[in-house]
Short mmCIF file of C-alpha atoms (C1' of nucleotides) in Angstrom, two decimals:
data_model
loop_
_atom_site.label_atom_id
_atom_site.label_comp_id
_atom_site.label_asym_id
_atom_site.label_seq_id
_atom_site.Cartn_x
_atom_site.Cartn_y
_atom_site.Cartn_z
CA MET A 83 -32.27 21.02 -44.84
CA LEU A 84 -28.76 19.28 -43.46
CA LEU A 85 -28.07 20.00 -39.05
CA VAL A 86 -25.23 19.95 -38.25
CA GLU A 87 -24.08 19.56 -34.88
CA ASP A 88 -22.44 16.79 -32.99
CA GLU A 89 -24.91 17.20 -29.09
CA GLU A 90 -27.67 14.59 -30.25
CA ARG A 91 -30.05 15.59 -28.09
CA LEU A 92 -30.12 18.79 -29.43
CA ALA A 93 -30.19 16.92 -33.03
CA ASP A 94 -32.94 15.24 -32.57
CA LEU A 95 -35.01 18.10 -30.40
CA VAL A 96 -34.38 20.64 -33.67
CA LYS A 97 -35.06 17.25 -36.35
CA GLY A 98 -38.16 16.49 -34.50
CA GLY A 99 -39.24 19.97 -34.72
CA LEU A 100 -38.39 21.02 -37.73
CA ALA A 101 -39.76 17.97 -39.86
CA GLY A 102 -43.04 18.45 -38.08
CA GLU A 103 -42.36 21.85 -39.50
CA GLY A 104 -42.56 21.00 -43.46
CA PHE A 105 -38.24 20.22 -43.68
CA ALA A 106 -36.87 16.89 -44.79
CA VAL A 107 -33.73 17.20 -42.16
CA ASP A 108 -30.58 15.77 -42.81
CA VAL A 109 -28.74 15.99 -39.68
CA ALA A 110 -24.04 15.35 -39.64
CA HIS A 111 -22.02 14.89 -35.86
CA ASP A 112 -19.03 16.32 -36.72
CA GLY A 113 -17.75 18.97 -39.54
CA ARG A 114 -16.51 16.53 -41.87
CA ASP A 115 -19.06 14.59 -42.52
CA GLY A 116 -21.07 17.66 -42.81
CA LEU A 117 -18.76 18.97 -45.57
CA TRP A 118 -18.69 15.61 -47.07
CA MET A 119 -22.82 15.90 -47.19
CA ALA A 120 -23.46 19.15 -48.21
CA THR A 121 -21.06 18.92 -51.30
CA GLU A 122 -22.50 15.53 -52.29
CA ASN A 123 -26.77 16.64 -52.22
CA ALA A 124 -27.92 20.26 -52.97
CA TYR A 125 -29.93 21.65 -49.57
CA ASP A 126 -32.02 24.74 -49.24
CA VAL A 127 -30.18 25.82 -45.89
CA ILE A 128 -27.62 24.64 -43.67
CA VAL A 129 -26.99 24.62 -39.70
CA LEU A 130 -24.17 24.44 -38.90
CA ASP A 131 -22.64 24.62 -35.35
CA VAL A 132 -19.39 26.12 -34.92
CA MET A 133 -18.05 23.97 -32.43
CA LEU A 134 -17.45 20.80 -34.14
CA PRO A 135 -15.56 17.99 -34.27
CA ARG A 136 -13.11 17.52 -36.85
CA LEU A 137 -13.70 20.67 -38.42
CA ASN A 138 -14.90 23.49 -36.92
CA GLY A 139 -17.79 25.96 -38.38
CA TYR A 140 -16.51 28.51 -39.86
CA ALA A 141 -13.66 26.11 -41.49
CA VAL A 142 -16.49 24.31 -42.90
CA CYS A 143 -18.55 27.46 -44.11
CA SER A 144 -15.32 28.68 -46.33
CA LYS A 145 -14.67 25.96 -47.11
CA LEU A 146 -17.77 25.79 -49.55
CA ARG A 147 -17.73 29.51 -49.94
CA GLU A 148 -14.97 28.80 -52.01
CA ALA A 149 -16.12 25.20 -53.77
CA GLY A 150 -18.99 28.27 -55.73
CA ASP A 151 -21.85 26.22 -52.96
CA TRP A 152 -23.95 29.30 -51.78
CA THR A 153 -26.46 28.06 -50.67
CA PRO A 154 -27.95 29.19 -47.35
CA ILE A 155 -25.77 29.57 -43.80
CA MET A 156 -26.77 29.43 -40.45
CA MET A 157 -24.73 29.40 -37.86
CA LEU A 158 -24.76 28.32 -34.28
CA THR A 159 -22.53 29.99 -32.42
CA ALA A 160 -21.99 29.31 -28.64
CA LYS A 161 -22.22 32.78 -26.79
CA ASP A 162 -19.93 33.05 -25.27
CA GLY A 163 -17.13 31.57 -26.42
CA ILE A 164 -14.16 32.98 -28.66
CA TYR A 165 -15.98 32.70 -31.36
CA ASP A 166 -18.07 35.51 -32.03
CA GLU A 167 -20.24 36.67 -34.68
CA ALA A 168 -19.14 38.73 -36.68
CA GLU A 169 -16.03 35.61 -37.02
CA ALA A 170 -19.59 33.84 -38.74
CA LEU A 171 -20.56 36.00 -41.13
CA ASP A 172 -17.34 37.11 -42.14
CA ASN A 173 -16.56 32.75 -43.10
CA GLY A 174 -19.94 33.41 -45.28
CA ALA A 175 -23.12 32.84 -43.65
CA ASP A 176 -26.50 34.07 -44.01
CA ASP A 177 -27.41 34.90 -40.70
CA TYR A 178 -26.41 33.05 -37.25
CA LEU A 179 -28.16 32.19 -34.11
CA ALA A 180 -26.77 32.92 -30.10
CA LYS A 181 -26.61 29.38 -27.99
CA PRO A 182 -28.86 29.12 -26.00
CA PHE A 183 -31.71 29.69 -28.90
CA SER A 184 -35.15 29.73 -28.52
CA TYR A 185 -36.83 26.88 -31.43
CA VAL A 186 -39.07 29.61 -32.44
CA VAL A 187 -36.82 31.70 -33.00
CA LEU A 188 -34.89 29.62 -35.04
CA LEU A 189 -38.04 28.66 -37.02
CA ALA A 190 -38.87 32.03 -38.20
CA ARG A 191 -35.07 32.14 -39.34
CA LEU A 192 -35.10 29.41 -41.16
CA ARG A 193 -38.26 30.43 -42.74
CA ALA A 194 -37.05 34.19 -43.24
CA LEU A 195 -33.46 32.16 -45.18
CA VAL A 196 -35.51 29.84 -47.54
CA ARG A 197 -37.48 32.31 -48.38
CA ARG A 198 -34.84 34.62 -49.44
CA GLY A 199 -33.06 31.77 -51.44
CA GLY A 200 -30.41 32.51 -50.52
CA ARG A 201 -27.66 35.67 -51.15
CA GLU A 202 -27.28 36.49 -54.71
CA ARG A 203 -25.58 35.62 -57.59
CA PRO A 204 -21.74 34.91 -56.80
CA VAL A 205 -19.85 36.93 -59.05
CA SER A 206 -19.25 35.33 -62.52
CA ILE A 207 -14.92 34.64 -63.96
CA THR A 208 -14.42 36.42 -66.55
CA VAL A 209 -11.80 35.98 -68.87
CA GLY A 210 -11.48 37.51 -72.50
CA ASP A 211 -14.80 37.20 -73.79
CA LEU A 212 -15.00 34.15 -72.24
CA VAL A 213 -17.50 34.50 -68.88
CA ILE A 214 -18.29 31.37 -66.15
CA ASP A 215 -20.75 31.10 -64.13
CA PRO A 216 -19.70 28.78 -61.24
CA ALA A 217 -23.29 29.29 -59.48
CA GLY A 218 -25.81 28.85 -62.77
CA LEU A 219 -22.56 26.40 -64.74
CA ARG A 220 -22.93 28.21 -67.19
CA CYS A 221 -20.70 30.01 -69.85
CA ARG A 222 -20.49 31.90 -73.13
CA ARG A 223 -17.68 33.28 -75.34
CA GLY A 224 -19.59 37.05 -76.01
CA GLU A 225 -23.13 37.08 -76.16
CA VAL A 226 -23.05 33.00 -77.40
CA GLY A 227 -24.54 30.03 -74.57
CA ILE A 228 -22.23 27.23 -74.42
CA GLY A 229 -23.90 23.91 -72.65
CA LEU A 230 -21.30 21.51 -70.84
CA THR A 231 -21.32 19.17 -68.96
CA PRO A 232 -20.56 19.38 -65.44
CA LYS A 233 -17.47 17.97 -65.30
CA GLU A 234 -16.27 19.97 -68.54
CA PHE A 235 -17.25 23.17 -65.96
CA ALA A 236 -15.49 21.69 -63.58
CA VAL A 237 -12.11 21.32 -65.56
CA LEU A 238 -12.86 24.95 -67.78
CA HIS A 239 -12.96 26.42 -63.10
CA ALA A 240 -10.06 25.31 -62.81
CA LEU A 241 -8.59 26.40 -65.33
CA ALA A 242 -9.95 30.10 -65.07
CA ARG A 243 -9.89 30.76 -61.74
CA ARG A 244 -6.36 31.02 -62.59
CA PRO A 245 -6.49 32.74 -66.36
CA GLY A 246 -2.85 32.92 -67.80
CA GLU A 247 -1.24 31.04 -65.25
CA VAL A 248 -0.42 26.77 -66.40
CA VAL A 249 -2.47 24.34 -64.23
CA SER A 250 -0.66 20.97 -64.42
CA LYS A 251 -3.05 17.48 -64.76
CA SER A 252 -2.58 16.77 -61.19
CA GLU A 253 -3.98 19.99 -59.48
CA LEU A 254 -7.19 19.51 -63.32
CA LEU A 255 -6.70 16.07 -61.92
CA ALA A 256 -7.65 17.41 -57.61
CA GLN A 257 -9.35 19.98 -58.69
CA ALA A 258 -12.29 18.51 -61.05
CA TRP A 259 -12.32 14.84 -60.17
CA ASP A 260 -12.46 12.88 -56.15
CA PHE A 261 -9.99 13.98 -53.23
CA SER A 262 -8.30 10.74 -54.69
CA TYR A 263 -8.96 9.56 -58.10
CA ASP A 264 -6.96 6.63 -59.19
CA GLY A 265 -8.27 6.59 -63.50
CA ASP A 266 -6.18 6.93 -66.11
CA PRO A 267 -4.90 10.51 -66.47
CA ASN A 268 -5.78 10.77 -69.93
CA ILE A 269 -8.77 11.66 -69.03
CA VAL A 270 -8.34 14.90 -68.46
CA GLU A 271 -6.70 14.97 -71.84
CA VAL A 272 -10.39 13.75 -73.20
CA TYR A 273 -11.67 16.62 -71.06
CA ILE A 274 -9.37 19.33 -72.21
CA SER A 275 -10.17 17.73 -75.85
CA ALA A 276 -13.90 18.50 -75.78
CA LEU A 277 -13.63 21.33 -74.14
CA ARG A 278 -11.34 23.07 -77.19
CA ARG A 279 -14.69 21.84 -79.58
CA LYS A 280 -16.97 23.97 -77.79
CA ILE A 281 -15.17 26.82 -75.90
CA ASP A 282 -12.39 27.90 -78.54
CA LEU A 283 -12.72 25.51 -82.34
CA PRO A 284 -16.47 27.28 -82.94
CA PHE A 285 -15.13 31.15 -82.21
CA GLY A 286 -11.13 30.83 -84.55
CA LYS A 287 -9.81 31.05 -81.35
CA THR A 288 -6.96 29.41 -79.33
CA THR A 289 -7.42 30.40 -75.94
CA LEU A 290 -6.56 26.97 -74.27
CA MET A 291 -2.82 26.05 -74.44
CA THR A 292 -1.32 22.67 -73.89
CA VAL A 293 1.97 23.96 -72.28
CA ARG A 294 4.01 20.13 -72.78
CA GLY A 295 5.61 18.58 -70.13
CA ALA A 296 3.62 21.59 -68.03
CA GLY A 297 -0.19 20.86 -67.79
CA TYR A 298 -2.67 23.91 -69.13
CA ARG A 299 -2.97 27.46 -70.05
CA LEU A 300 -6.15 29.68 -70.52
CA GLU A 301 -5.52 32.60 -71.81
CA ALA A 302 -7.90 35.79 -72.48
CA ALA A 303 -6.30 36.95 -75.75
CA MET B 254 -13.74 51.63 -50.32
CA LEU B 255 -14.13 53.93 -53.17
CA LEU B 256 -17.29 55.22 -54.60
CA VAL B 257 -17.96 57.18 -58.06
CA GLU B 258 -21.36 57.72 -58.72
CA ASP B 259 -22.53 61.32 -59.67
CA GLU B 260 -25.97 61.51 -58.31
CA GLU B 261 -25.53 63.07 -54.99
CA ARG B 262 -28.54 61.56 -53.44
CA LEU B 263 -27.54 58.01 -53.82
CA ALA B 264 -24.30 58.59 -52.25
CA ASP B 265 -25.07 60.25 -49.48
CA LEU B 266 -27.20 57.83 -48.81
CA VAL B 267 -24.91 54.22 -50.07
CA LYS B 268 -21.94 56.35 -47.93
CA GLY B 269 -23.47 56.75 -44.72
CA GLY B 270 -25.48 53.67 -45.01
CA LEU B 271 -21.68 51.90 -45.48
CA ALA B 272 -19.93 53.95 -42.96
CA GLY B 273 -22.47 52.15 -40.17
CA GLU B 274 -20.75 48.65 -40.79
CA GLY B 275 -17.15 49.69 -40.84
CA PHE B 276 -16.78 50.54 -44.05
CA ALA B 277 -14.03 53.45 -45.16
CA VAL B 278 -15.96 55.49 -48.17
CA ASP B 279 -13.93 57.58 -50.31
CA VAL B 280 -16.52 59.62 -52.48
CA ALA B 281 -15.67 60.66 -56.47
CA HIS B 282 -18.67 62.60 -57.76
CA ASP B 283 -16.94 61.88 -62.34
CA GLY B 284 -14.80 59.30 -63.76
CA ARG B 285 -11.55 61.42 -63.77
CA ASP B 286 -11.39 61.93 -60.11
CA GLY B 287 -12.43 58.67 -59.27
CA LEU B 288 -9.37 56.87 -61.82
CA TRP B 289 -7.50 59.86 -60.04
CA MET B 290 -8.09 59.18 -56.16
CA ALA B 291 -8.37 55.05 -57.46
CA THR B 292 -4.68 55.12 -58.77
CA GLU B 293 -3.58 57.33 -55.58
CA ASN B 294 -4.43 54.94 -52.72
CA ALA B 295 -4.68 51.42 -52.18
CA TYR B 296 -8.90 50.87 -51.66
CA ASP B 297 -10.00 47.30 -50.44
CA VAL B 298 -12.80 47.26 -52.95
CA ILE B 299 -13.75 50.02 -55.73
CA VAL B 300 -18.15 50.94 -56.36
CA LEU B 301 -18.07 52.15 -59.72
CA ASP B 302 -21.65 53.93 -61.87
CA VAL B 303 -21.43 53.32 -65.45
CA MET B 304 -22.86 57.08 -66.49
CA LEU B 305 -20.23 59.49 -65.21
CA PRO B 306 -18.93 62.15 -66.03
CA ARG B 307 -16.36 63.07 -68.32
CA LEU B 308 -15.20 59.52 -68.05
CA ASN B 309 -18.01 56.90 -68.37
CA GLY B 310 -17.75 53.18 -65.75
CA TYR B 311 -16.39 51.62 -68.16
CA ALA B 312 -13.18 53.50 -69.35
CA VAL B 313 -12.18 53.82 -65.90
CA CYS B 314 -11.81 50.07 -65.25
CA SER B 315 -9.82 49.37 -67.97
CA LYS B 316 -7.58 52.25 -67.69
CA LEU B 317 -7.13 51.22 -63.69
CA ARG B 318 -6.35 47.28 -65.58
CA GLU B 319 -4.14 48.74 -67.90
CA ALA B 320 -2.52 49.62 -65.27
CA GLY B 321 -2.12 46.21 -63.39
CA ASP B 322 -4.90 47.85 -60.36
CA TRP B 323 -6.45 44.57 -59.74
CA THR B 324 -8.75 46.14 -56.75
CA PRO B 325 -11.47 44.28 -56.37
CA ILE B 326 -14.47 46.59 -58.68
CA MET B 327 -18.06 45.84 -58.50
CA MET B 328 -20.14 48.32 -61.66
CA LEU B 329 -23.29 50.11 -61.15
CA THR B 330 -25.19 49.00 -64.41
CA ALA B 331 -28.11 51.19 -65.66
CA LYS B 332 -30.56 47.92 -66.33
CA ASP B 333 -32.38 49.26 -69.22
CA GLY B 334 -29.77 51.39 -70.80
CA ILE B 335 -27.46 50.00 -73.75
CA TYR B 336 -25.17 49.35 -70.98
CA ASP B 337 -25.04 45.16 -70.11
CA GLU B 338 -23.82 43.22 -67.38
CA ALA B 339 -21.70 41.72 -70.46
CA GLU B 340 -19.59 45.15 -71.04
CA ALA B 341 -19.12 45.85 -67.74
CA LEU B 342 -17.50 42.10 -66.81
CA ASP B 343 -15.68 42.44 -70.15
CA ASN B 344 -13.97 45.95 -68.94
CA GLY B 345 -12.24 44.18 -65.64
CA ALA B 346 -15.30 44.26 -63.36
CA ASP B 347 -15.43 41.43 -61.22
CA ASP B 348 -19.13 42.07 -60.05
CA TYR B 349 -21.46 44.22 -61.13
CA LEU B 350 -25.24 45.38 -59.33
CA ALA B 351 -28.05 46.42 -61.40
CA LYS B 352 -29.83 49.61 -60.64
CA PRO B 353 -31.95 50.30 -59.27
CA PHE B 354 -30.32 47.93 -56.40
CA SER B 355 -31.27 46.68 -52.41
CA TYR B 356 -28.64 48.31 -49.88
CA VAL B 357 -28.67 44.90 -48.59
CA VAL B 358 -27.99 43.04 -51.81
CA LEU B 359 -24.65 45.42 -52.06
CA LEU B 360 -23.39 45.35 -48.29
CA ALA B 361 -23.71 40.93 -48.87
CA ARG B 362 -21.45 41.73 -52.35
CA LEU B 363 -19.10 43.93 -51.55
CA ARG B 364 -18.55 42.04 -48.47
CA ALA B 365 -18.35 39.01 -50.51
CA LEU B 366 -15.58 40.77 -53.13
CA VAL B 367 -13.68 41.99 -49.85
CA ARG B 368 -13.18 38.25 -48.66
CA ARG B 369 -12.17 37.52 -51.81
CA GLY B 370 -9.69 40.24 -51.76
CA GLY B 371 -9.21 40.84 -55.13
CA ARG B 372 -7.57 38.89 -57.54
CA GLU B 373 -3.93 37.01 -57.60
CA ARG B 374 -1.06 40.06 -58.81
CA PRO B 375 1.07 38.41 -60.62
CA VAL B 376 4.42 37.98 -60.20
CA SER B 377 6.80 38.30 -62.54
CA ILE B 378 10.72 38.71 -62.88
CA THR B 379 11.96 41.41 -64.75
CA VAL B 380 15.59 41.87 -66.32
CA GLY B 381 15.60 45.42 -68.73
CA ASP B 382 12.79 45.05 -70.71
CA LEU B 383 12.80 40.98 -71.11
CA VAL B 384 10.10 39.70 -68.54
CA ILE B 385 9.46 36.05 -67.37
CA ASP B 386 6.44 34.67 -65.91
CA PRO B 387 7.26 31.55 -63.66
CA ALA B 388 3.20 31.28 -63.09
CA GLY B 389 2.08 31.44 -66.85
CA LEU B 390 5.84 29.65 -68.34
CA ARG B 391 6.39 32.86 -70.85
CA CYS B 392 7.80 35.18 -71.28
CA ARG B 393 8.49 38.96 -73.27
CA ARG B 394 10.94 41.06 -74.46
CA GLY B 395 8.97 44.06 -74.90
CA GLU B 396 5.85 43.69 -75.76
CA VAL B 397 6.18 40.55 -78.18
CA GLY B 398 5.54 37.12 -76.72
CA ILE B 399 7.64 34.97 -76.85
CA GLY B 400 7.46 30.51 -77.20
CA LEU B 401 9.50 28.74 -74.50
CA THR B 402 9.99 25.45 -74.29
CA PRO B 403 9.62 24.29 -70.23
CA LYS B 404 13.19 23.32 -70.12
CA GLU B 405 14.02 25.74 -71.95
CA PHE B 406 12.21 28.31 -69.62
CA ALA B 407 13.89 26.47 -66.70
CA VAL B 408 16.91 27.47 -67.48
CA LEU B 409 16.21 31.15 -68.29
CA HIS B 410 15.04 31.71 -65.10
CA ALA B 411 17.42 30.31 -63.10
CA LEU B 412 19.27 32.52 -65.09
CA ALA B 413 16.63 35.65 -64.15
CA ARG B 414 16.85 34.44 -60.90
CA ARG B 415 20.42 36.42 -60.74
CA PRO B 416 20.22 39.38 -63.32
CA GLY B 417 24.38 40.53 -64.01
CA GLU B 418 25.76 37.74 -61.46
CA VAL B 419 27.12 34.85 -63.29
CA VAL B 420 25.79 32.03 -63.28
CA SER B 421 27.85 28.20 -63.11
CA LYS B 422 27.17 25.66 -65.62
CA SER B 423 26.74 22.98 -62.51
CA GLU B 424 24.04 25.41 -61.32
CA LEU B 425 21.72 25.74 -64.32
CA LEU B 426 22.01 22.20 -64.33
CA ALA B 427 21.20 22.06 -60.94
CA GLN B 428 18.38 23.92 -60.83
CA ALA B 429 16.98 23.25 -64.31
CA TRP B 430 17.34 19.20 -64.82
CA ASP B 431 17.11 16.51 -61.68
CA PHE B 432 19.09 16.67 -59.09
CA SER B 433 21.97 13.31 -61.16
CA TYR B 434 21.75 14.34 -63.92
CA ASP B 435 24.84 12.28 -65.81
CA GLY B 436 24.80 13.36 -68.92
CA ASP B 437 26.32 15.37 -71.30
CA PRO B 438 26.93 18.62 -69.83
CA ASN B 439 27.56 20.43 -72.76
CA ILE B 440 23.55 20.54 -72.94
CA VAL B 441 23.35 23.25 -70.82
CA GLU B 442 25.38 24.81 -74.52
CA VAL B 443 22.59 23.89 -76.56
CA TYR B 444 20.12 25.41 -74.49
CA ILE B 445 21.97 28.39 -73.81
CA SER B 446 22.69 28.73 -77.68
CA ALA B 447 18.34 28.58 -78.10
CA LEU B 448 17.75 30.39 -75.93
CA ARG B 449 20.00 33.02 -77.32
CA ARG B 450 18.35 32.27 -80.86
CA LYS B 451 14.67 33.02 -79.07
CA ILE B 452 15.49 36.18 -76.65
CA ASP B 453 18.24 38.38 -78.49
CA LEU B 454 18.84 37.05 -82.13
CA PRO B 455 15.45 38.55 -83.08
CA PHE B 456 15.63 42.00 -81.78
CA GLY B 457 19.09 42.25 -82.31
CA LYS B 458 20.70 42.20 -78.64
CA THR B 459 23.15 40.25 -77.08
CA THR B 460 21.90 39.74 -73.09
CA LEU B 461 22.77 36.64 -72.81
CA MET B 462 27.02 36.34 -72.34
CA THR B 463 29.10 33.88 -72.77
CA VAL B 464 31.41 34.07 -69.02
CA ARG B 465 34.80 31.45 -70.72
CA GLY B 466 35.18 29.20 -67.11
CA ALA B 467 33.37 30.25 -65.29
CA GLY B 468 29.51 30.24 -67.07
CA TYR B 469 26.69 32.50 -68.35
CA ARG B 470 25.24 36.67 -67.26
CA LEU B 471 22.25 37.38 -67.99
CA GLU B 472 22.32 41.45 -68.39
CA ALA B 473 19.71 44.14 -68.35
CA ALA B 474 21.31 46.69 -70.67
"C1'" DA C 122 -36.92 -1.44 -68.85
"C1'" DA C 123 -35.25 0.95 -71.64
"C1'" DT C 124 -33.22 5.75 -73.94
"C1'" DG C 125 -30.36 9.60 -73.96
"C1'" DA C 126 -26.61 12.24 -71.77
"C1'" DT C 127 -22.09 11.97 -69.15
"C1'" DC C 128 -18.19 9.50 -67.70
"C1'" DT C 129 -14.45 6.82 -69.02
"C1'" DT C 130 -11.59 3.30 -70.84
"C1'" DC C 131 -8.46 2.24 -74.18
"C1'" DA C 132 -5.61 2.39 -78.46
"C1'" DG C 133 -3.54 3.67 -82.52
"C1'" DG C 134 -1.67 8.40 -84.50
"C1'" DT C 135 1.38 12.10 -83.73
"C1'" DT C 136 3.74 15.82 -82.09
"C1'" DG C 137 7.47 18.61 -79.74
"C1'" DG C 138 10.97 18.77 -76.47
"C1'" DC C 139 15.31 15.77 -74.60
"C1'" DT C 140 19.41 14.64 -75.29
"C1'" DT C 141 23.38 13.13 -78.40
"C1'" DT C 142 26.24 13.77 -81.40
"C1'" DA C 143 29.77 16.00 -84.22
"C1'" DG C 144 31.96 19.06 -86.41
"C1'" DG C 145 33.25 24.28 -86.72
"C1'" DT C 146 34.47 28.38 -84.39
"C1'" DG C 147 37.33 31.58 -81.12
"C1'" DA C 148 39.70 32.33 -76.90
"C1'" DT C 149 44.64 31.19 -74.62
"C1'" DC C 150 48.73 29.20 -73.46
"C1'" DT C 151 53.26 27.52 -74.62
"C1'" DA D 20 52.26 29.05 -85.28
"C1'" DG D 21 50.24 25.11 -83.50
"C1'" DA D 22 48.51 23.23 -80.07
"C1'" DT D 23 44.49 22.58 -76.78
"C1'" DC D 24 40.39 23.75 -74.50
"C1'" DA D 25 35.62 25.62 -73.91
"C1'" DC D 26 32.29 26.69 -76.02
"C1'" DC D 27 29.02 26.82 -80.37
"C1'" DT D 28 24.95 24.75 -83.28
"C1'" DA D 29 23.38 22.37 -86.73
"C1'" DA D 30 21.26 18.45 -86.78
"C1'" DA D 31 19.17 13.82 -86.54
"C1'" DG D 32 16.97 9.57 -83.11
"C1'" DC D 33 14.32 8.78 -79.82
"C1'" DC D 34 10.53 8.48 -76.81
"C1'" DA D 35 7.08 10.79 -73.74
"C1'" DA D 36 3.84 13.51 -73.49
"C1'" DC D 37 -0.30 14.40 -76.25
"C1'" DC D 38 -4.93 14.16 -79.05
"C1'" DT D 39 -9.03 11.93 -80.17
"C1'" DG D 40 -12.08 8.94 -82.06
"C1'" DA D 41 -14.63 5.15 -80.26
"C1'" DA D 42 -16.63 2.32 -78.07
"C1'" DG D 43 -17.49 0.19 -73.05
"C1'" DA D 44 -19.87 1.05 -69.06
"C1'" DT D 45 -22.15 4.29 -65.64
"C1'" DC D 46 -25.80 7.50 -64.49
"C1'" DA D 47 -29.81 9.96 -64.22
"C1'" DT D 48 -34.98 9.49 -66.11
"C1'" DT D 49 -38.64 8.62 -68.43
#
DNA sequence: AATGATCTTCAGGTTGGCTTTAGGTGATCT
DNA sequence: AGATCACCTAAAGCCAACCTGAAGATCATT
């Protein structure tokens, strides 16, 4: 699991206790580190304090959800603050716990979260008869499954989020590659080419179109 | 939200439960009523059973989409029937749930759908029967798609933003070309010519008119 | 360490859109 | 009528953008 908590004492306490229960605990001490660790690794569950330096818990939570990460999240809310439980759940958390909390309750709730195995699969995106399942990194056209590499999938996903619209090469770079990728932008063309070979050519379709000088567009027709 | 479900017992159950969660629930008992209520009111989300009297769920869904209504739709599919999830998604649903379903799962999915706020409504400019879609760099007259180059599109876009008004050649230059374009202004005429060949000539219309000494005007008639 | 999969770089080939050119048309003025 | 001006448009050259096969680099797995 990942614990994002800035109060050292509390973090150590929880980590120590949960480690004894068989959890492998990573700790991040501020929101931005937490977000980064959560995106880099696949945790079974994430415990997220609301009040965090650099990026608060709500922001971390909604950014993860936006990115298609549906790892179960438990939020730790300060009871008396301006933050409240409703906001936690609205931001995509699966459960919340008001501070101060009992260790036993935390443990019980965490076990429940892990057992539930996260929320149900997030909705898929459909563009014509092409169905993209962000959670499963799967896609299919009609009834035919299509095997994609992670990178190919990321590019397709970025395009499918805005069907019919032109997505520029730099937008694709920003979404499918690291924030500041300084390599050859030609790599986008390489992946577009690979995608066409998989999602269009075998079906005799041309849904992934080049808009010269502007970007690429994924069409339903 | 709008719930379209013919089984009275299930409808009442869901309505009661969701009302307690803060949803305001309208219920329709067959497809045609559901379609009518959906078009008359703006719901945040629509839950749609597949097997419905008078008009099945798929039909309701695709009719709504055809009418330009992009309210998030969750389909309730019978697991064992001839209907399946793929068909639901292909018909424009945003999510589906197989019967029998757990109430908690339904609630979680509905929250996710509402939070996503539905799909973006496409913004496009219409001048007569000419439709310009800036996001997709596409345009069509009536039902006929027209292929434009980025430059052609930029010029048309500049004209279409002020339908019926005269746009001067220098304004077109400023909007469609770089700030300090020092080439031959004749290029505007070249592009006007190309546009006429694409958006007017094939349709026997003359909507792109020259106003000698002043500029060009795009008319609805 | 070896293997296979995936990611990235590279380079040659191709295309398509932008721009210029130049001759033509039609309006306007003297 | 003739001259002038603004505009039209077909054609052609050029260049950046794009495509793609292949090879090298990286990563994960055995």
